[in-house]
C-alpha positions as CSV (number, residue, x, y, z in Angstrom):
1,X,12.3,17.6,-42.2
2,X,9.1,15.6,-40.6
3,X,8.5,15.2,-36.8
4,X,8.3,12.0,-36.4
5,X,8.2,9.7,-33.1
6,X,10.8,10.7,-29.9
7,X,12.5,7.7,-31.1
8,X,13.3,7.9,-34.6
9,X,16.6,10.2,-35.6
10,X,18.2,11.8,-38.5
11,X,21.6,12.2,-40.4
12,X,22.2,15.4,-41.3
13,X,25.1,16.1,-43.5
14,X,25.4,19.4,-44.5
15,X,28.1,21.8,-47.1
16,X,27.8,25.3,-47.6
17,X,30.0,28.1,-50.0
18,X,29.1,30.0,-52.2
19,X,27.1,29.0,-54.6
20,X,27.7,25.6,-54.0
21,X,25.1,24.5,-51.1
22,X,24.5,20.5,-50.8
23,X,23.1,18.2,-48.5
24,X,21.7,14.4,-47.2
25,X,19.3,13.4,-45.1
26,X,19.9,9.1,-43.9
27,X,22.0,8.2,-47.0
28,X,19.3,10.2,-49.5
29,X,19.5,11.7,-52.7
30,X,22.4,14.9,-52.5
31,X,20.3,18.5,-52.7
32,X,21.9,21.0,-54.0
33,X,21.8,25.1,-54.9
34,X,24.3,26.6,-57.0
35,X,22.7,29.9,-56.6
36,X,23.5,30.7,-52.4
37,X,25.3,33.4,-50.9
38,X,26.4,32.8,-47.3
39,X,26.7,36.1,-45.1
40,X,30.1,37.6,-44.9
41,X,29.7,38.4,-41.4
42,X,28.8,34.8,-40.0
43,X,31.2,34.2,-36.8
44,X,28.9,31.6,-35.1
45,X,26.3,28.5,-35.3
46,X,23.4,27.8,-33.5
47,X,22.5,24.0,-33.0
48,X,19.4,23.3,-31.2
49,X,17.9,26.6,-31.3
50,X,16.7,29.8,-33.5
51,X,19.4,32.7,-32.6
52,X,18.1,35.3,-30.4
53,X,15.3,33.5,-29.6
54,X,13.5,30.8,-27.3
55,X,12.8,28.4,-29.8
56,X,15.0,25.1,-28.9
57,X,14.9,22.2,-30.7
58,X,12.4,19.4,-28.9
59,X,14.8,16.5,-29.0
60,X,19.1,15.5,-28.8
61,X,21.4,16.0,-30.6
62,X,23.9,13.1,-30.1
63,X,26.8,14.3,-32.1
64,X,29.0,16.3,-34.3
65,X,31.3,17.0,-36.5
66,X,33.1,20.0,-38.2
67,X,35.0,20.0,-41.5
68,X,36.4,23.2,-42.1
69,X,36.2,22.8,-46.0
70,X,33.6,22.2,-48.3
71,X,32.8,18.0,-48.3
72,X,31.9,16.2,-51.7
73,X,28.5,15.3,-52.1
74,X,29.6,11.2,-52.0
75,X,31.0,12.1,-49.1
76,X,27.7,13.5,-47.7
77,X,26.1,10.6,-48.5
78,X,28.3,8.2,-46.8
79,X,28.3,10.5,-43.3
80,X,24.6,9.7,-43.2
81,X,24.5,6.6,-44.2
82,X,23.7,3.5,-40.8
């Protein structure tokens, strides 16, 4: 994502599974990758900073939603619509 004015926000949705990653930003087209392997020992997700560093996001996160299953491309796109 390209940095913009502080008042501009993004809606971002993604799903990640072995050899199946998809994402949508602001109801744009779906970007996908079929050659990805998630690490097996992940037990946490850092949102707004890089793990183990002092590099923090310069902004705010207004909403987070977690779905315990992979969502389809149409759903990802719909989640990022205005």
